[in-house]
Coordinates of C-alpha atoms and ligand atoms in Angstrom, one line a residue:
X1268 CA -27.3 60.6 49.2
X1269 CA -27.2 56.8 50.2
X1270 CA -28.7 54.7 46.9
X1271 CA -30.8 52.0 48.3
X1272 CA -31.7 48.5 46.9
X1273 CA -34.0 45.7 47.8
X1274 CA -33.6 42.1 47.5
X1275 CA -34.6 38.5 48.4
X1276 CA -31.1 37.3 48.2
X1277 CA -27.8 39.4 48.9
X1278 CA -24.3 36.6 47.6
X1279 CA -21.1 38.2 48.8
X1280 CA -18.3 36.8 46.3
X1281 CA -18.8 36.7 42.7
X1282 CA -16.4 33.3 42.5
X1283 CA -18.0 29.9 41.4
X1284 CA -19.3 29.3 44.3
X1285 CA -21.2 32.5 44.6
X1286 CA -21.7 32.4 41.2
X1287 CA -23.5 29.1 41.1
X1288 CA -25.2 30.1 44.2
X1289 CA -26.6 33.3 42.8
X1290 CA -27.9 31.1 39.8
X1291 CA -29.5 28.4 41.6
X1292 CA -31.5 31.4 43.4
X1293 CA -32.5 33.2 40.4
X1294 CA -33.9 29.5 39.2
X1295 CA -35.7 29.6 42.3
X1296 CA -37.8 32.9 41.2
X1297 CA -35.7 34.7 44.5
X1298 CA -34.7 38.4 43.5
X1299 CA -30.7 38.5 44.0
X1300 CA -27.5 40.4 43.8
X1301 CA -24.1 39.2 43.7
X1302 CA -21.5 41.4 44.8
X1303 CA -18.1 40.9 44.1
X1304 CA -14.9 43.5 45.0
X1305 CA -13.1 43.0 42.0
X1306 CA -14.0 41.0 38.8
X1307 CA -16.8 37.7 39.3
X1308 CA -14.4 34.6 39.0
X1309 CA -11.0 36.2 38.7
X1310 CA -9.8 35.2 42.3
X1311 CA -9.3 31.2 43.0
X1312 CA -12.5 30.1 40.9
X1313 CA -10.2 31.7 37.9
X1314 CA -6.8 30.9 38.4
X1315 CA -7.0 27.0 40.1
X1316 CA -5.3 24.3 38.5
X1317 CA -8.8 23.3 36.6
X1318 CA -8.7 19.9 38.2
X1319 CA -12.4 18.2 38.1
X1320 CA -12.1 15.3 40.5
X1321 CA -13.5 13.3 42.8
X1322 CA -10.6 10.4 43.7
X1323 CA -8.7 11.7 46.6
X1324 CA -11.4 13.4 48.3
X1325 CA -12.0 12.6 52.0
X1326 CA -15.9 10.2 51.9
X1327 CA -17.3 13.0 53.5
X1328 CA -17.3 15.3 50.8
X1329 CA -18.0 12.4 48.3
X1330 CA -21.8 13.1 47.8
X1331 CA -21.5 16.4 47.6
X1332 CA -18.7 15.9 44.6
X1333 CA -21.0 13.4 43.2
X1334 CA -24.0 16.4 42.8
X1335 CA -21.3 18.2 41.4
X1336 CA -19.7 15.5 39.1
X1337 CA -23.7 15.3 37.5
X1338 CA -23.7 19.3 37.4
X1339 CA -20.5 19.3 35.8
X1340 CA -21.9 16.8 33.0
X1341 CA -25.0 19.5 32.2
X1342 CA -22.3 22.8 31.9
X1343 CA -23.2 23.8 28.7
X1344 CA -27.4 23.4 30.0
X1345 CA -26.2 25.6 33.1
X1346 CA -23.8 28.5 32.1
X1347 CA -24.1 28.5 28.4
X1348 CA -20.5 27.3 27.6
X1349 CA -18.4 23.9 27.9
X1350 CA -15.6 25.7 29.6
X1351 CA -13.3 23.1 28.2
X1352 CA -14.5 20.4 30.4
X1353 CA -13.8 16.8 29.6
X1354 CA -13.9 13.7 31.8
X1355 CA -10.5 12.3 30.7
X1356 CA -10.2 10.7 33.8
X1357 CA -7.9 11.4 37.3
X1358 CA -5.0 9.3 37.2
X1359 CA -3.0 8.9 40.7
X1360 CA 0.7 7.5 40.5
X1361 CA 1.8 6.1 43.2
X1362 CA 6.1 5.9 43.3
X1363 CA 6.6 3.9 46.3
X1364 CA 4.7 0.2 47.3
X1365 CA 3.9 2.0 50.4
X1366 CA 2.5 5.0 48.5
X1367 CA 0.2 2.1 46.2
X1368 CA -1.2 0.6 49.5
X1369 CA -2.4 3.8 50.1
X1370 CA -4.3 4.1 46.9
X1371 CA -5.6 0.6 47.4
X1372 CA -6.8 1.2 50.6
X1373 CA -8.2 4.9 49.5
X1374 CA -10.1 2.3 46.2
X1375 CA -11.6 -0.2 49.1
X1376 CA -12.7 2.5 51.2
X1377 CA -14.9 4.9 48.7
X1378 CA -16.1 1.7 46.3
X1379 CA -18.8 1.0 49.5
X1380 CA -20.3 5.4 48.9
X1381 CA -20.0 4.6 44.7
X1382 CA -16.5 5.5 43.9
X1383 CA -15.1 3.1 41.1
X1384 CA -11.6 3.8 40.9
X1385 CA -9.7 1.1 38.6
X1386 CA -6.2 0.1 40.6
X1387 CA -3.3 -0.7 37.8
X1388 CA 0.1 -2.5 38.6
X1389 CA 3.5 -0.7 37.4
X1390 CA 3.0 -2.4 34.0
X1391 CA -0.3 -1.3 33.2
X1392 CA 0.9 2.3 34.0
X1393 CA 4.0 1.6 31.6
X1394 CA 1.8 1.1 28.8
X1395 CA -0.4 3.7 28.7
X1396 CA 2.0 6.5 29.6
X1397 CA 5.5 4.9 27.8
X1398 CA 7.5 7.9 28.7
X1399 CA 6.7 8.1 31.9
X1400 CA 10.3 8.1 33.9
X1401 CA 11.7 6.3 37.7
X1402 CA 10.0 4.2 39.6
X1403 CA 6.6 3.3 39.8
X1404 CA 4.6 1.1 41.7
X1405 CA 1.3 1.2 40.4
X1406 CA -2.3 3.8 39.9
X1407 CA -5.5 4.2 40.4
X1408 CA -7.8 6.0 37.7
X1409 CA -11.2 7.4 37.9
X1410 CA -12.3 7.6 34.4
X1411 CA -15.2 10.1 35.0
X1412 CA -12.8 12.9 36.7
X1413 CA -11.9 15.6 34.4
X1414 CA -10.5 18.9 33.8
X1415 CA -12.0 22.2 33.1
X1416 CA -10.2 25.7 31.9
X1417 CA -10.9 27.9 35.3
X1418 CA -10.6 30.9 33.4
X1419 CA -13.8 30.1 30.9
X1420 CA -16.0 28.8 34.1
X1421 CA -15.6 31.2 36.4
X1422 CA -17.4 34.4 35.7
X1423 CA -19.5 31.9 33.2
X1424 CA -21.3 31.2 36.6
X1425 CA -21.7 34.7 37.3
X1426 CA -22.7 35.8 33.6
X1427 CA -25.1 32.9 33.7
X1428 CA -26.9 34.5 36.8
X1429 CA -27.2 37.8 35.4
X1430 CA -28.8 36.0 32.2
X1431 CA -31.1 34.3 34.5
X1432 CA -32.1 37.6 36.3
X1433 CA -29.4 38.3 39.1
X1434 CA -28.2 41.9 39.6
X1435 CA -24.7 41.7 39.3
X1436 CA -21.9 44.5 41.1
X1437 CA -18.6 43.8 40.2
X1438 CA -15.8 46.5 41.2
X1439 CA -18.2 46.6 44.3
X1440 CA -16.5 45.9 47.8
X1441 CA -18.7 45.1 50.2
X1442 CA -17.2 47.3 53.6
X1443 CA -20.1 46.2 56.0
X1444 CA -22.8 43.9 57.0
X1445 CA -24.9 43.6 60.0
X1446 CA -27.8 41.7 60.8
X1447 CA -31.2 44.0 61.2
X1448 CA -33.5 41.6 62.8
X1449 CA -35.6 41.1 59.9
X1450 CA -33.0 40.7 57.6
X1451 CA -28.8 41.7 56.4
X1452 CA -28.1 45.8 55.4
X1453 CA -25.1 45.8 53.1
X1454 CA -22.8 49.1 52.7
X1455 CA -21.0 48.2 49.7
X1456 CA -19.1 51.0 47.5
X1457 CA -20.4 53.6 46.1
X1458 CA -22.3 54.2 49.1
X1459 CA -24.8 52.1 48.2
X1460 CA -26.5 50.4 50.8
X1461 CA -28.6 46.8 49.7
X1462 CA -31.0 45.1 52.3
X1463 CA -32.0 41.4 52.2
X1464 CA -33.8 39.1 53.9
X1465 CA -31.0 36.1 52.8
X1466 CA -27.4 36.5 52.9
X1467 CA -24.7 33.9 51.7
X1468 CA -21.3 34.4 52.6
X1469 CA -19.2 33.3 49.0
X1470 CA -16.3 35.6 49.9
X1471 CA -13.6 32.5 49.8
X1472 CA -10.2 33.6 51.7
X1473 CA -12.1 36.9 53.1
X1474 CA -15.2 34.9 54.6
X1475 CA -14.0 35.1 57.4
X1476 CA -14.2 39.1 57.8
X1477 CA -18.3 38.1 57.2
X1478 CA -18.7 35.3 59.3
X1479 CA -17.1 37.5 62.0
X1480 CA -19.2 40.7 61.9
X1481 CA -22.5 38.0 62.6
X1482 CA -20.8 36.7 65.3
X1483 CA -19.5 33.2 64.4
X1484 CA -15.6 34.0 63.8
X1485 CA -13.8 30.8 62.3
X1486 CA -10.1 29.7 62.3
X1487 CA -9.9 30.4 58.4
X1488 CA -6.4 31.2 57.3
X1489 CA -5.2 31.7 53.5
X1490 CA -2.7 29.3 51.5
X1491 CA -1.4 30.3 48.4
X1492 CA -0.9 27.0 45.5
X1493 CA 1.5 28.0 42.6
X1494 CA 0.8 26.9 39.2
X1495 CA 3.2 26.7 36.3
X1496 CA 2.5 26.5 32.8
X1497 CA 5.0 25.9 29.4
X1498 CA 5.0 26.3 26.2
X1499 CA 2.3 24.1 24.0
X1500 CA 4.4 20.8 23.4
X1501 CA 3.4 17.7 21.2
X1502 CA 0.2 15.9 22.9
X1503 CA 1.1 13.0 25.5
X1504 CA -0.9 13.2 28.4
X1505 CA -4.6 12.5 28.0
X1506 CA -5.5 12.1 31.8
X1507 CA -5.2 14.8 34.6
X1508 CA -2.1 13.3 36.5
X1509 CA -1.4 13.4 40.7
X1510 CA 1.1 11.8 42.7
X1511 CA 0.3 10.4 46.3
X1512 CA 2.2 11.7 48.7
X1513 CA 4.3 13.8 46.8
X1514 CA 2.0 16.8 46.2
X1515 CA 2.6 17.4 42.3
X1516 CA -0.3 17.6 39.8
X1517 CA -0.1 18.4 36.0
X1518 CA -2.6 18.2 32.6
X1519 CA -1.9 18.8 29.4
X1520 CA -4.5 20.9 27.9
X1521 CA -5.7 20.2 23.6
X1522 CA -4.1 23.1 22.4
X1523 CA -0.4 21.5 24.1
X1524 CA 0.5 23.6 27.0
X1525 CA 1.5 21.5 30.2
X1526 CA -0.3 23.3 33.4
X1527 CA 1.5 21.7 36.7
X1528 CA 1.0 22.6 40.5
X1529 CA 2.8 21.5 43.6
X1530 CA 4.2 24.5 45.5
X1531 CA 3.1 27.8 47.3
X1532 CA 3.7 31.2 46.5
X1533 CA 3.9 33.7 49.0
X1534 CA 1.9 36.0 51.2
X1535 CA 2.2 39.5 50.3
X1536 CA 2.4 42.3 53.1
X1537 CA -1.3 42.7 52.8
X1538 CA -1.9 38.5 53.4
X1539 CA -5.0 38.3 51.4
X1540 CA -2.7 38.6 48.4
X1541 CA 0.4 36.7 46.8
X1542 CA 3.0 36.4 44.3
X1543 CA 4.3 33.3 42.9
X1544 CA 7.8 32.3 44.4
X1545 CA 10.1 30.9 42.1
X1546 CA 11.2 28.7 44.4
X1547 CA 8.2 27.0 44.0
X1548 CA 7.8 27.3 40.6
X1549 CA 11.6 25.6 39.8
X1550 CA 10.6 22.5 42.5
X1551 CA 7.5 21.7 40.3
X1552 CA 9.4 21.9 37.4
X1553 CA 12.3 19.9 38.8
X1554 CA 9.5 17.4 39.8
X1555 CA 7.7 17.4 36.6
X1556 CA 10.9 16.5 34.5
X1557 CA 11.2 13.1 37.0
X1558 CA 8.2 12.0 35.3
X1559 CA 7.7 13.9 31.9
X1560 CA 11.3 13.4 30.3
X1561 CA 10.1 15.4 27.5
X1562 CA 9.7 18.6 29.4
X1563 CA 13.8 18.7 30.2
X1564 CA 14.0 21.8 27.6
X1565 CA 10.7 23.2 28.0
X1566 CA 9.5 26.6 28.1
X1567 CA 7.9 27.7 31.2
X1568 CA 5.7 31.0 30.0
X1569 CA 3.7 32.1 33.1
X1570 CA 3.3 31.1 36.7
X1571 CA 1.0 32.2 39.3
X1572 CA -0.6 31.7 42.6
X1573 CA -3.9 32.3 44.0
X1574 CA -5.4 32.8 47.3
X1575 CA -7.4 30.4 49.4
X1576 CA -9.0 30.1 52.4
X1577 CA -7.9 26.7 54.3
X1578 CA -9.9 25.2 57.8
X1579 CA -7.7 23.6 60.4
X1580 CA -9.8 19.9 59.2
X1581 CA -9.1 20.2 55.5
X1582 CA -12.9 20.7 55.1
X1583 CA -15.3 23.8 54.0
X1584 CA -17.9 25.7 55.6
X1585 CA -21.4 24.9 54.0
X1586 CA -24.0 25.6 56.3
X1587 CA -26.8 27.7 57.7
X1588 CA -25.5 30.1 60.5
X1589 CA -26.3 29.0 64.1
X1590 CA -26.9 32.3 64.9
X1591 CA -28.7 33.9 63.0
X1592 CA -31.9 33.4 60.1
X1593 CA -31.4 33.9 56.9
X1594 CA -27.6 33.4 57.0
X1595 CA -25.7 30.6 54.9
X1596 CA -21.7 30.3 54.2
X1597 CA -19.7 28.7 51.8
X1598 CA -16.5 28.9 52.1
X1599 CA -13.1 27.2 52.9
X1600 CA -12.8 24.8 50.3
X1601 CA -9.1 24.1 51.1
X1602 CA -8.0 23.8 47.3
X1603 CA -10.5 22.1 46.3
X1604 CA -13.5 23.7 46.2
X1605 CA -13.6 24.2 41.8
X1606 CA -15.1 20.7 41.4
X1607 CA -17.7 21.0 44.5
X1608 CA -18.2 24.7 43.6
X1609 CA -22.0 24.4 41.6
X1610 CA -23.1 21.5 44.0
X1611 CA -21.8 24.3 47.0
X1612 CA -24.7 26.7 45.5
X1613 CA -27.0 24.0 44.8
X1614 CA -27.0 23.0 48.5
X1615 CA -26.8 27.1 49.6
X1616 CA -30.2 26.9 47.7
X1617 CA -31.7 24.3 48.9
X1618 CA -31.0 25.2 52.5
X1619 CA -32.7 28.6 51.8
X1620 CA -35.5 28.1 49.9
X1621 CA -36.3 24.1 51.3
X1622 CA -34.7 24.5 54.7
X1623 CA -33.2 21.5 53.9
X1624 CA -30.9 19.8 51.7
X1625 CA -30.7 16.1 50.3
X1626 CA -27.1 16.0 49.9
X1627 CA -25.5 15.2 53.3
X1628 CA -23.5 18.0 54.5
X1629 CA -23.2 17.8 58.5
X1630 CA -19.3 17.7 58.2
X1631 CA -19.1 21.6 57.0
X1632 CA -21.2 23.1 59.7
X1633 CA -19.7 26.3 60.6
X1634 CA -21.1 25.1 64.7
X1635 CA -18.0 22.5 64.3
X1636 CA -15.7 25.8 64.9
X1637 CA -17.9 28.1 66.8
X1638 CA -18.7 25.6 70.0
X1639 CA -14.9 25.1 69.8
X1640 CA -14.4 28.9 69.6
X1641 CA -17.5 29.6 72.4
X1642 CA -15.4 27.1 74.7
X1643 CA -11.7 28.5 74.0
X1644 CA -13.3 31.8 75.0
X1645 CA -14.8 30.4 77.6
X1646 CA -11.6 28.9 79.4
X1647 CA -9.4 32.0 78.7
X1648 CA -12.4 33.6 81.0
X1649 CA -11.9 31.4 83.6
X1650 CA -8.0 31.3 82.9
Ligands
LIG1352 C1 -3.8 28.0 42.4 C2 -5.0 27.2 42.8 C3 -5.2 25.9 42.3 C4 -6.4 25.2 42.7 N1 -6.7 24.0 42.0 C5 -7.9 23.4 42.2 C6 -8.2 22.3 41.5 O1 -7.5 21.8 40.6 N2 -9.5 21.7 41.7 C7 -10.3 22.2 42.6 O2 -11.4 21.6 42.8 N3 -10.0 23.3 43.4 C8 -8.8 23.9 43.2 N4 -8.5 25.1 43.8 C9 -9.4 25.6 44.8 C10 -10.6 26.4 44.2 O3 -10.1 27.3 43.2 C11 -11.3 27.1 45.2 O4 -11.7 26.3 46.3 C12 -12.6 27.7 44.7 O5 -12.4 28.4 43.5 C13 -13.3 28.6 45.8 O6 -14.3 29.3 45.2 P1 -15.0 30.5 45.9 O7 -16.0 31.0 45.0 O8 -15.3 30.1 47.3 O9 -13.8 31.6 46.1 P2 -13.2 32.7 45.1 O10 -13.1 32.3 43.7 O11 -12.0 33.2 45.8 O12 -14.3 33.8 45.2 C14 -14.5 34.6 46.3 C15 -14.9 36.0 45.8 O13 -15.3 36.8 46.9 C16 -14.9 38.1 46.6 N5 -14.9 39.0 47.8 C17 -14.0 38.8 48.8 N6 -14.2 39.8 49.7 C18 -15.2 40.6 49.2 C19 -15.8 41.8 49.7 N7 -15.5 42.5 50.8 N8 -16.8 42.3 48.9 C20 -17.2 41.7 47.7 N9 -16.6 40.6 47.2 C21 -15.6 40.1 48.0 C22 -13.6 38.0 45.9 O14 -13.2 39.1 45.1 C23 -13.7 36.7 45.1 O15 -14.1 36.9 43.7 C24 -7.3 25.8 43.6 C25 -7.0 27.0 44.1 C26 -5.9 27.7 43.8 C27 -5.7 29.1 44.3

């Protein structure tokens, strides 16, 4: 016999963004289940780098980070825990002059949408990070961007919806959706089927199954960053460190441990999976001893990648459906959805329950890829 269960609100994808959507929802006084195949927060949400920033964003996403820079700041208020979070700042190194004209202009051109980022010449670098080796040109530091341990904030998003209310299904794939008319009907295992009248698509790299069966299919394909992690070492490096242009990121976390990023692993036969290659793992260590002498003998004691859904314009989805009522994704964050994550459900909520949203978001409409997709179609018709 089929089980059946009733809600306002059905959140595919128990990740942070789901998570945070599920608890914005439940704040809202909305009955809602999240869903998630496996564990809630143990796909990207739980294995990113833990970069909280906001330099280096593209403007368009830059109010969006800044709701979720001021959610961030209330953590403990919102999940119950300070996940490790501390603002000790995002600083950019730039190893070329060309590279440093690149962070100046990046400084001129978010100061105007309140983006303070302080620029520093090669000296100023020098002095606060002495041991920091080869040439560089100069920085730019935003001393409000943090860091966060992805591990603890994760399924804390998820843990604080079900504390708040949500029915929570972990170990629980969803196999198929399909819009009724008045409403979504979930089968999800167990042969349990849920009905809704919302449904928001948090499903990360698999949205794109989702978005698909309600008719609005999206170029979404899945990349796979590689993280690298050694041994705890003496402290050195209070901020969380990126290079322009060159694609390496590291942190040192309180307890010692360098965490670094840079490369890709790689697709397993089934794509929506990976393994670390160690390829990568030996270029970001290569890389992260051109900067961090101190690392020449160091342990390495784990590396990993994740999976993550990328669009072809390096921004997300978040947006009502053009299709259909009482559908909303969130999805595609591109690498860098763990910072925007809670502001992602905070918007998801306002578009549901206020049919609007404050916080401008016309950049990540999912109609930027489904006119594009209507027309292809359209031309291979008359092809
Ligand atoms: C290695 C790595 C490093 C990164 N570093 C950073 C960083 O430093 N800073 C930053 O801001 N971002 C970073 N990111 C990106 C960030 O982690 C993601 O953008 C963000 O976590 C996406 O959250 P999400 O909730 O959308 O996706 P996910 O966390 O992937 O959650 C989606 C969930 O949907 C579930 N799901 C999928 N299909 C189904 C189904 N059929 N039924 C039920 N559930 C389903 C999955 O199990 C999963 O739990 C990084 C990503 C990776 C992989």
């Amino acid at each position: 016999m089929i089980a059946k269960l009733q809600f306002d609100a059905a959140v595919i994808g128990g990740g942070i963004v789901g998570g945070a959507t599920a608890l914005f929802l439940r704040k809202a006084g909305l009955s809602v289940v999240l869903i998630d195949k496996g564990f809630c927060g143990a796909q990207a949400s739980g294995v990113n780098y833990g970069g909280v920033r906001r330099q280096g964003r593209p403007p368009e996403q830059l109010p969006l980070a800044e709701r979720s820079h001021a959610l961030w700041g209330q953590l403990r208020e919102l999940i119950g825990i300070d996940g490790e979070y501390i603002r000790s700042g995002h600083l950019k190194i730039a190893r070329t002059a060309e590279n440093f004209a690149k962070l100046e202009a990046y400084a001129d051109k978010v100061r105007p949408l309140g983006l303070d980022l302080e620029l520093m010449g090669a000296n100023s670098v020098k002095e606060r990070l002495p041991w920091l080796t080869g040439d560089v040109s100069g920085a730019s530091l935003c001393h409000d961007d943090g860091q966060a341990n992805p591990r603890l904030v994760a399924p804390a998003f998820a843990r604080a919806a079900r504390a708040n209310g949500a029915t929570v299904l972990k170990n629980t794939p969803v196999n198929a959706v399909e819009a009724t008319g008045s409403g979504f009907a979930l089968m999800v295992g167990g042969g349990t089927e849920i009905r809704s009248r919302l449904l928001f698509n948090c499903a990360g790299a698999w949205a794109n199954k989702f978005a698909e069966a309600l008719g609005e299919p999206i170029p979404l394909t899945r990349i796979y960053p590689s993280m690298v992690v050694t041994e705890p070492l003496p402290f050195r490096l209070p901020f969380s460190l990126g290079e322009e242009g060159g694609g390496f990121y590291g942190r040192q976390v309180a307890r010692g441990n360098y965490i670094m990023g840079g490369g890709r692993g790689q697709a397993l036969e089934n794509p929506d999976f990976s393994r670390p290659s160690v390829m990568a793992a030996s270029s970001v260590m290569q890389r992260a001893i051109d900067l961090f002498p101190h690392l020449q003998h160091a342990q390495v004691i784990r590396f990993w990648s994740g999976t993550e859904g990328e669009m072809p314009d390096g921004n997300p989805v978040i947006s009502a459906s053009t299709r259909i009522e009482g559908l909303f994704h969130g999805f595609g964050f591109c690498g860098a959805g763990f910072q925007t994550g809670p502001a992602v459900g905070a918007v998801l909520c306002d578009l549901a329950v206020n049919g609007a949203t404050t916080t401008p978001i016309s950049a990540f409409s999912i109609g930027r890829f489904t006119a594009n997709h209507l027309n292809h179609e359209a031309k291979k018709g008359t092809a």
